[in-house]
Coordinates of C-alpha atoms in Angstrom, one line a residue:
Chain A
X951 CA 0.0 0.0 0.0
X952 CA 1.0 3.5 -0.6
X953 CA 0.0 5.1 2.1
X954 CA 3.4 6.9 3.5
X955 CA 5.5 9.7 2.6
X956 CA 8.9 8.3 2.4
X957 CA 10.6 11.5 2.4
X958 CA 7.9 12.5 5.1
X959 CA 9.0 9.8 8.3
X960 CA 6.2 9.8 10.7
X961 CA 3.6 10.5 8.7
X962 CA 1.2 8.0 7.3
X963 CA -1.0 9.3 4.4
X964 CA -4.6 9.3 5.3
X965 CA -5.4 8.3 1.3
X966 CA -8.6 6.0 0.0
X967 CA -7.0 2.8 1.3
X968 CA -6.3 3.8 4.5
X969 CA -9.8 5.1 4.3
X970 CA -11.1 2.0 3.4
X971 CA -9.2 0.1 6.0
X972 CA -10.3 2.6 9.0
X973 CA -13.8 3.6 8.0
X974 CA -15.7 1.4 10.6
X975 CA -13.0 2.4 13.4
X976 CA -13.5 6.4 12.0
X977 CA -17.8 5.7 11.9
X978 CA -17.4 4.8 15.4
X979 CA -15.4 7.5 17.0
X980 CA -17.8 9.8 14.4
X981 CA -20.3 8.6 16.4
X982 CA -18.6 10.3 19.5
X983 CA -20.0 13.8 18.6
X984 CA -23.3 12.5 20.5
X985 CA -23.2 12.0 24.6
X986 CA -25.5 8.8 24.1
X987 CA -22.9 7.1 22.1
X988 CA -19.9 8.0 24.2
X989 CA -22.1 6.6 27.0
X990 CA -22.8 3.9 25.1
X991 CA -19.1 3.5 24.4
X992 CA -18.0 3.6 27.9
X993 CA -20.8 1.4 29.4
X994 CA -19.4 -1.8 27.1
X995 CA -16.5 -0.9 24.8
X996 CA -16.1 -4.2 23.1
X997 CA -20.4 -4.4 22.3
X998 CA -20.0 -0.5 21.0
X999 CA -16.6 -1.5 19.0
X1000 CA -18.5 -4.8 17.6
X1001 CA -21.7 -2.3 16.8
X1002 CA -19.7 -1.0 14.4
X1003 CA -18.0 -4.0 12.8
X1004 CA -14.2 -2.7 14.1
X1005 CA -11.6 -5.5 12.8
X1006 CA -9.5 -7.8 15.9
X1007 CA -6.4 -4.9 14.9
X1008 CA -8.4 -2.4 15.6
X1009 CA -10.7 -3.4 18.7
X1010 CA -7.2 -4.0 20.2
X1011 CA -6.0 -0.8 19.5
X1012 CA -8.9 0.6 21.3
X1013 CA -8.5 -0.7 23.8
X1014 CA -4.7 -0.2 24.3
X1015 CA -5.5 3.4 24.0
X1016 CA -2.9 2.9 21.0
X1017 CA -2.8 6.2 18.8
X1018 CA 0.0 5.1 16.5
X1019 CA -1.9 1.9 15.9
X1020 CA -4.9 3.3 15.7
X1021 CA -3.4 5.5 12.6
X1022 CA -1.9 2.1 11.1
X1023 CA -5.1 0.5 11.3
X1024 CA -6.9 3.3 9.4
X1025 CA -7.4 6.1 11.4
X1026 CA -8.2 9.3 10.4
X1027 CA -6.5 11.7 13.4
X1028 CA -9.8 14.2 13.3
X1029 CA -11.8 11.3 14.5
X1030 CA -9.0 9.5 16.9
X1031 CA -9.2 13.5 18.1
X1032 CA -12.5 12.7 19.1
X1033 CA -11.6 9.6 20.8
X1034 CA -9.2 11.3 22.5
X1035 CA -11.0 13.6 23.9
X1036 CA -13.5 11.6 25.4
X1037 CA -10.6 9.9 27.2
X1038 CA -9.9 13.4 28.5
X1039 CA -7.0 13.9 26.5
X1040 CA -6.1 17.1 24.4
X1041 CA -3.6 17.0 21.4
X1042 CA -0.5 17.9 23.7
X1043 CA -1.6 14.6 25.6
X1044 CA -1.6 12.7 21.8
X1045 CA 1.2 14.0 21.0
X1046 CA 3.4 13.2 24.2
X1047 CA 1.9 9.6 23.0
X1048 CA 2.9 9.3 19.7
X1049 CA 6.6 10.7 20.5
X1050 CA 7.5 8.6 23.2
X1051 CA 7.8 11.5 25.3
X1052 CA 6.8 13.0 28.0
X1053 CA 3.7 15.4 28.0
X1054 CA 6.2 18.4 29.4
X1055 CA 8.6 17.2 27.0
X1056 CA 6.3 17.5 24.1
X1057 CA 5.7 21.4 24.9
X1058 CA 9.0 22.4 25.6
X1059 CA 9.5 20.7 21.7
X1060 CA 6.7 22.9 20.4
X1061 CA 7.5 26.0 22.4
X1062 CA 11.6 25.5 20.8
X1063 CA 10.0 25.5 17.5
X1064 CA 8.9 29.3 17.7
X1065 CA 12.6 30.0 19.0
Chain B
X413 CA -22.7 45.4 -7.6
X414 CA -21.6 43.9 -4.2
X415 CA -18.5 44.8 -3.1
X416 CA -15.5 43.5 -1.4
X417 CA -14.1 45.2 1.6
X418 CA -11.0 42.5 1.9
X419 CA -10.2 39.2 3.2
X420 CA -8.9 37.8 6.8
X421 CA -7.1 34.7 7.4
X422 CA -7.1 33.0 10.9
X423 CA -6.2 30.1 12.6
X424 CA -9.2 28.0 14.0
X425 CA -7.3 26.2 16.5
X426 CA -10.2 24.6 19.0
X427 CA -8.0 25.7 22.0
X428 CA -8.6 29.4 20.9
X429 CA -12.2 28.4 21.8
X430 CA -12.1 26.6 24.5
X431 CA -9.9 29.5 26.2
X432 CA -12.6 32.1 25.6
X433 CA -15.0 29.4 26.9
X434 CA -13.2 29.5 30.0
X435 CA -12.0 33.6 29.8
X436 CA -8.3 32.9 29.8
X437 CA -7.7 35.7 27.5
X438 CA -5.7 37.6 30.1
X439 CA -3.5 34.6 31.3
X440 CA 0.0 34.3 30.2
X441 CA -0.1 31.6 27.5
X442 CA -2.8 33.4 25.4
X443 CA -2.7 37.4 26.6
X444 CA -0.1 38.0 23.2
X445 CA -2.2 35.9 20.7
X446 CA -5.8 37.2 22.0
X447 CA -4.0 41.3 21.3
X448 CA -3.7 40.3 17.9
X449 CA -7.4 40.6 17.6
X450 CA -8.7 43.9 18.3
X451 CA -7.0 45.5 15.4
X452 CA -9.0 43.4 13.0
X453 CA -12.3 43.9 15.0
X454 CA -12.2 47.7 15.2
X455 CA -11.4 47.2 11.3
X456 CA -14.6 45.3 10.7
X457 CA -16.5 47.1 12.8
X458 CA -15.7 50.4 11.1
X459 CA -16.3 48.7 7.4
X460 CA -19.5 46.7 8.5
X461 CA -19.3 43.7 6.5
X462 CA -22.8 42.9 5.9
X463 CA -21.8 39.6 4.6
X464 CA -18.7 37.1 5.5
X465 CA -17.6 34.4 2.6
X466 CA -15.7 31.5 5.2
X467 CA -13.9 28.9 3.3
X468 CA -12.9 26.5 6.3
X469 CA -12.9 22.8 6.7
X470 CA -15.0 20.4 8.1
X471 CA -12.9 18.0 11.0
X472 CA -16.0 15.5 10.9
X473 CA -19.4 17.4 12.2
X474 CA -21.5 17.6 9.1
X475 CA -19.3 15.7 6.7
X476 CA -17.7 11.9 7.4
X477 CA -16.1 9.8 5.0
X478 CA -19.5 8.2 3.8
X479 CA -20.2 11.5 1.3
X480 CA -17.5 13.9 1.8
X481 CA -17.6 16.6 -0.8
X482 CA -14.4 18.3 -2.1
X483 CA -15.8 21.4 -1.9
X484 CA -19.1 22.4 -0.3
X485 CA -21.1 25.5 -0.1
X486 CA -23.7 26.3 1.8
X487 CA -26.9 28.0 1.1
X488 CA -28.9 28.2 3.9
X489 CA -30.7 31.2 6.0
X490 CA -29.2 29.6 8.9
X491 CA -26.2 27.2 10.4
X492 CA -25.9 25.4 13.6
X493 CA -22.7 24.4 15.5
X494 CA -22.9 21.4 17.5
X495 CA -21.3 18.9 20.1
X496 CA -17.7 17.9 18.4
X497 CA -17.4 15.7 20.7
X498 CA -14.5 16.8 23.1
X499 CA -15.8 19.7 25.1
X500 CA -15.9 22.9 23.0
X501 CA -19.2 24.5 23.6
X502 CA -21.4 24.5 20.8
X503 CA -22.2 28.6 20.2
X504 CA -25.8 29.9 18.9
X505 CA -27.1 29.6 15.6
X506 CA -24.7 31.9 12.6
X507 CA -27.0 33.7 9.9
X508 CA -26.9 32.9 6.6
X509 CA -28.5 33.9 3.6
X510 CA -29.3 32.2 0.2
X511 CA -29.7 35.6 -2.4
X512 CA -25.9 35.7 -2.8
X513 CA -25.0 32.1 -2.0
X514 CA -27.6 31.1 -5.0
X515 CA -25.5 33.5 -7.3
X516 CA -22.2 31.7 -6.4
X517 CA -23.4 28.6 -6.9
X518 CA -24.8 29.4 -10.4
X519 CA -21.7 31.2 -11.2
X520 CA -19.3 28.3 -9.8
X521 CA -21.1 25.6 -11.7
X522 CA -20.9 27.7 -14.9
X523 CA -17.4 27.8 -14.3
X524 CA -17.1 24.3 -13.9
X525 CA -16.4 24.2 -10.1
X526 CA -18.8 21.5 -9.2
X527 CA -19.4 22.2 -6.1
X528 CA -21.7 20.4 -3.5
X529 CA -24.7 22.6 -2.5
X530 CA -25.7 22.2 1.3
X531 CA -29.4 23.4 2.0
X532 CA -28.4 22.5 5.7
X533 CA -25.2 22.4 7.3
X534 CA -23.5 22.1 10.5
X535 CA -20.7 24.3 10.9
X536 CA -17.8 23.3 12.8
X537 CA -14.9 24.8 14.6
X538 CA -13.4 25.5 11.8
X539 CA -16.0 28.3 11.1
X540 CA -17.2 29.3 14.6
X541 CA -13.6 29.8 16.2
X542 CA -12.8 32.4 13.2
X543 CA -16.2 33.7 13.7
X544 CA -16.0 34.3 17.7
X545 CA -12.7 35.6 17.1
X546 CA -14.1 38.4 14.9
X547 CA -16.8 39.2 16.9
X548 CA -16.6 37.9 20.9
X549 CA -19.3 37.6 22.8
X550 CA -21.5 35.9 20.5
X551 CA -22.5 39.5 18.4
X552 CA -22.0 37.9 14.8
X553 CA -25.8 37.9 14.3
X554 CA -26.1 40.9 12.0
X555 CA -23.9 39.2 9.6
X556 CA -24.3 37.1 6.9
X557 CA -22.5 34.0 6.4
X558 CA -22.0 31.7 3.6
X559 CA -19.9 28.8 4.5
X560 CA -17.7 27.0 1.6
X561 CA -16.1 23.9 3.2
X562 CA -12.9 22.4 1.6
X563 CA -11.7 19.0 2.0
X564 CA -8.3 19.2 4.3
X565 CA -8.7 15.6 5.8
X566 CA -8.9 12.2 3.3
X567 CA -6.4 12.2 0.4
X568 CA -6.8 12.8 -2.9
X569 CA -7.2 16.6 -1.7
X570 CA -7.7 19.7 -4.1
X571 CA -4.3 21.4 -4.9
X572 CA -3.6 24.8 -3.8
X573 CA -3.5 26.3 -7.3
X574 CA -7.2 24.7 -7.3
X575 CA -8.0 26.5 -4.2
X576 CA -6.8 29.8 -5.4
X577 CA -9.0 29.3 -8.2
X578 CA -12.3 28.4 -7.0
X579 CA -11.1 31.8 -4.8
X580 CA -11.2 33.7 -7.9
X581 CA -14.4 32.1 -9.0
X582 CA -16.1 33.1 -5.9
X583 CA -14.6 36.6 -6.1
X584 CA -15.8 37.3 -9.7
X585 CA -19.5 36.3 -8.9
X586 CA -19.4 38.7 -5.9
X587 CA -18.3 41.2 -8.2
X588 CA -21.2 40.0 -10.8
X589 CA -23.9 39.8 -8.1
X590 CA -26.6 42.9 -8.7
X591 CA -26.8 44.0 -4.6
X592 CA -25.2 46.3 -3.0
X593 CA -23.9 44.3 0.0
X594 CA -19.9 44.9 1.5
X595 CA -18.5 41.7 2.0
X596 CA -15.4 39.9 3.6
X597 CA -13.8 37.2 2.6
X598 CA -12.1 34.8 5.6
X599 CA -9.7 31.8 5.2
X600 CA -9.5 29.4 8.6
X601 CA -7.1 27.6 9.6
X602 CA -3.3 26.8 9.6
X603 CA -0.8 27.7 9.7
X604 CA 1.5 24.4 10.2
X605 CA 0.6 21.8 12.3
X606 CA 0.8 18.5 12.5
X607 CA -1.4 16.3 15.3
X608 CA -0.6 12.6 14.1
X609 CA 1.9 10.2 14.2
X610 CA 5.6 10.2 15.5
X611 CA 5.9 13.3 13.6
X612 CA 3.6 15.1 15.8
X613 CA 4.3 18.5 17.0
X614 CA 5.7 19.4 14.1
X615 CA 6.2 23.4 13.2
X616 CA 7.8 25.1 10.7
X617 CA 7.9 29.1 11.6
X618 CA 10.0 30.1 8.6
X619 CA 7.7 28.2 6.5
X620 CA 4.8 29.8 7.9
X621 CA 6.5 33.2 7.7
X622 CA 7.3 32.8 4.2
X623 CA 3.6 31.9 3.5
X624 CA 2.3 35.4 5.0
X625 CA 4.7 36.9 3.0
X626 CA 4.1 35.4 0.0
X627 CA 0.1 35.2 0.3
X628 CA 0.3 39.5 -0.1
X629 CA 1.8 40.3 -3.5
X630 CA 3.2 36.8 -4.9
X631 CA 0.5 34.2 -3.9
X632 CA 1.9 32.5 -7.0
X633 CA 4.6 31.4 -5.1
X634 CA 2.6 29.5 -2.7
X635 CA 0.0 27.7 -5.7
X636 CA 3.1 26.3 -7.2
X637 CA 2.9 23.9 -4.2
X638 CA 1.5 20.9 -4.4
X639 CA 0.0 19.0 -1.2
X640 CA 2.4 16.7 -0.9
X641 CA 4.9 20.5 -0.2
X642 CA 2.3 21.2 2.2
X643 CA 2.4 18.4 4.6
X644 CA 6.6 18.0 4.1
X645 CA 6.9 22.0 5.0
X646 CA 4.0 22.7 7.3
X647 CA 2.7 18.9 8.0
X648 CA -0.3 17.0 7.7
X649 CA -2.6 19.0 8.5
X650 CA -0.7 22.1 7.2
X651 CA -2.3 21.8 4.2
X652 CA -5.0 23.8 5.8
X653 CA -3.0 26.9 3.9
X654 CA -5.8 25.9 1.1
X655 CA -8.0 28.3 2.6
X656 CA -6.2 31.2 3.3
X657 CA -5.4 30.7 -0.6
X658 CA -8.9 30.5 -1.5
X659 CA -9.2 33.6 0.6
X660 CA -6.7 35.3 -1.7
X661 CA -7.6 34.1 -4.3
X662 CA -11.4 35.9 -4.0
X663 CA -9.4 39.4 -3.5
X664 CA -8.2 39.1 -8.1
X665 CA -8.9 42.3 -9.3
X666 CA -8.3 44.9 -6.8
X667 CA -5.4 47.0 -5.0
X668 CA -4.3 44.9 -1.8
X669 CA -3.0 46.6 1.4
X670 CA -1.6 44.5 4.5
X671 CA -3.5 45.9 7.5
X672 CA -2.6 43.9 9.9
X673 CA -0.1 40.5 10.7
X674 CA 0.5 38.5 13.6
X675 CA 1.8 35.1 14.3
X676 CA 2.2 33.3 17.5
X677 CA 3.4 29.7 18.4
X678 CA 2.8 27.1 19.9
X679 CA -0.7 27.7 20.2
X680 CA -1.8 24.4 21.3
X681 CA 0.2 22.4 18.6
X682 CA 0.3 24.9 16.0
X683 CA 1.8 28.1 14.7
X684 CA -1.2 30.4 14.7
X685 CA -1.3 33.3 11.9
X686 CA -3.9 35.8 11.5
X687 CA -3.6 38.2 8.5
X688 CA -5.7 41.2 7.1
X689 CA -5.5 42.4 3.7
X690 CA -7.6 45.4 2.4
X691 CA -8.8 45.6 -0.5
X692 CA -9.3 48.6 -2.9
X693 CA -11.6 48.1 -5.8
X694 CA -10.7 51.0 -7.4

């Protein structure tokens, strides 16, 4: 699949077949925008992940709270945003996440950036 | 013929709204960037816009990946935000209006932008952060909005010389439009950002610098990009620059002035840009 940058590490390209690949796992966490379903969601996470037809890969990844493998597995990052946040996380939180570092660490890196 | 006054581009970060939510304008993290603002609001409130063209983009409230148009417009007397789903509070109902909007559309389709026509349409962040921005306090009811939503999310995505050009196309068919109405153009979003994968956190300042340069006198230099440029120099979700080009692009035809610049970073995970550009009809 072509679904990376390769002079772009880090980033995989959210393109039709990752789109194909994530849309039950993106319908779901689209779903999110309404309190029922993230109560729904919370009351039985495997039923509401198995509502919406979400591969082994990906129920896993749901429930490891596993953002990188969440992207790999098709995820669009405006509706992991979503999951995210109903996790109480914000995109500083995601970030630390996907970096490996820690949440402070991940601000000082973005504060450096405007240095 | 309607007339327009000049174009604004703005971050829509959702922080910005969840910190006026919550009145932090005055704490140290956001005192600088919220200063930026008054300038432009004394500006609008001295032209009196009577109607606001937003291009913006959708991050999954009225469109998901079941029918998710390229480009969308709305035409519709009225929009409604709505729960995102991670805590911004939805704000009152925008006005729209479908006299102009109607125009654009014919004129757009005769100029072979097929664009999807929305008769109803939630409006995200992406809209009602710009919006609030422009006028606090929720006191943008007096004008009128006409929302054009541009895909930013699922590849294949329109280039930025595309952008620039349904821009122009929406510029011309203000200018052909029979009503006397002032209008503003806005362009959300930006400037780079990335929020996913081990690249996250991602900014590029010079790159973002360079783009409110260029975006003035030589937007030519920025519509030679392609998105794959985008999300190398200003990452993934960088290539949200497509709507300040759009923006630009509906301000053809006139003498441009720079008003107003600012840029501030990090704002949550991005470097936040907001721009003013004047425009003389002549």
């Amino acid at each position: 699949m072509n679904t990376s940058y390769e002079d772009i590490p880090g980033t995989i390209m959210f393109d039709g077949q990752m789109a194909t690949l994530g849309y039950p796992l993106n319908k779901m966490c689209y779903s999110f925008n309404d309190a029922e379903a993230r109560n729904a969601f919370f009351a039985d996470e495997e039923a509401y992940c198995q509502l919406f037809g979400l591969s082994d890969a990906q129920k896993k990844a749901i429930k490891d709270r596993d953002v990188l493998e969440l992207l790999r597995q098709g995820g669009s990052i405006y509706y992991l945003a979503k999951f995210a946040g109903i996790l109480g996380l914000n995109v500083q939180d995601v970030g630390a996440l996907q970096t490996g570092m820690s949440v402070d660490e991940f601000k000082a890196m973005l504060v450096k950036a405007g240095e | 013929m309607a007339k327009i006054l000049g174009g604004i581009a703005t971050s829509h970060i959702p922080a910005i709204g969840m910190a006026m939510d919550k009145q932090l304008e005055q704490t140290p993290y956001w005192k600088a960037f919220f200063e930026s603002y008054p300038p432009i609001r004394e500006w609008l409130n001295a032209q009196a816009p009577d109607i606001a063209i937003i291009f913006y983009n959708d991050h999954g409230l009225e469109f998901f990946h079941d029918k998710k148009p390229t480009f969308a417009i709305g035409a519709a007397p009225e929009y409604h935000n709505a729960d995102e789903g991670w805590g911004i509070q939805p704000i009152p109902p925008v006005t729209g209006e479908t006299e102009l909007s109607w125009h654009i559309i014919n004129e757009l389709i005769a100029a072979e932008f097929d664009i999807t026509v929305c008769q109803e349409m939630r409006v995200d962040h992406g809209l009602t952060v710009p919006l609030t921005l422009m006028w606090p306090g929720h006191q943008y009811g007096h004008v009128k909005v006409i929302p054009i939503a541009i895909n930013c999310e699922r590849h294949p995505m329109p280039t930025p010389a595309r952008c620039f050009k349904l821009g122009q196309a929406v510029g011309a068919a203000v200018h052909s439009y029979t009503g006397s109405e002032k209008v503003i153009i806005m362009g959300t979003g930006g400037l780079s950002h990335q929020l996913d994968g081990e690249r996250a956190g991602f900014i590029n300042k010079p790159f973002d610098l360079y783009c409110m340069d260029k975006i003035v006198h030589e937007p030519e230099a920025l519509t030679r990009l392609s998105i794959h440029d985008l999300v190398r120099e200003a990452g993934a979700q960088g290539v949200e620059l497509n709507m300040w080009l759009a923006m630009r692009g509906a301000l053809e035809g006139g003498v441009l002035t720079e008003l107003h610049r600012s840029y501030h970073l990090p704002i949550s995970n991005t470097g936040a840009g907001v721009q003013l550009l004047a425009m003389n009809e002549g």
